[in-house]
C-alpha atoms as a printed R data frame, in Angstrom:
   type eleno elety resid chain resno      x      y      z
1  ATOM     1    CA   GLY     A     1 -0.175 -0.043 -0.035
2  ATOM     2    CA   LEU     A     2  0.724  3.316  0.291
3  ATOM     3    CA   ASN     A     3  2.552  2.690  3.282
4  ATOM     4    CA   THR     A     4  4.909  0.552  2.017
5  ATOM     5    CA   LEU     A     5  5.712  3.061 -1.062
6  ATOM     6    CA   LYS     A     6  6.930  5.817  1.173
7  ATOM     7    CA   LYS     A     7  8.682  4.192  3.334
8  ATOM     8    CA   VAL     A     8 10.736  2.675  0.587
9  ATOM     9    CA   ILE     A     9 10.675  6.517 -0.972
10 ATOM    10    CA   GLN     A    10 12.238  7.457  2.582
11 ATOM    11    CA   GLY     A    11 14.966  4.236  2.227
12 ATOM    12    CA   LEU     A    12 15.350  5.328 -1.413
13 ATOM    13    CA   HIS     A    13 16.607  9.329 -0.064
14 ATOM    14    CA   GLU     A    14 18.515  8.217  2.666
15 ATOM    15    CA   VAL     A    15 20.281  5.747  0.369
16 ATOM    16    CA   ILE     A    16 20.860  8.634 -2.005
17 ATOM    17    CA   LYS     A    17 22.460 11.155  1.060
18 ATOM    18    CA   LEU     A    18 24.653  8.409  2.519
19 ATOM    19    CA   VAL     A    19 26.074  8.475 -1.741
20 ATOM    20    CA   ASN     A    20 26.131 11.525 -1.894
21 ATOM    21    CA   ASN     A    21 28.173 12.312  1.497
22 ATOM    22    CA   HIS     A    22 30.870  9.932 -0.427
23 ATOM    23    CA   ALA     A    23 30.060 10.696 -3.276
């Protein structure tokens, strides 16, 4: 459902933050 999608999006944002920090 939408809650799962929101969690996935939040997880992607966290991954993007980590990638940007290491870039």
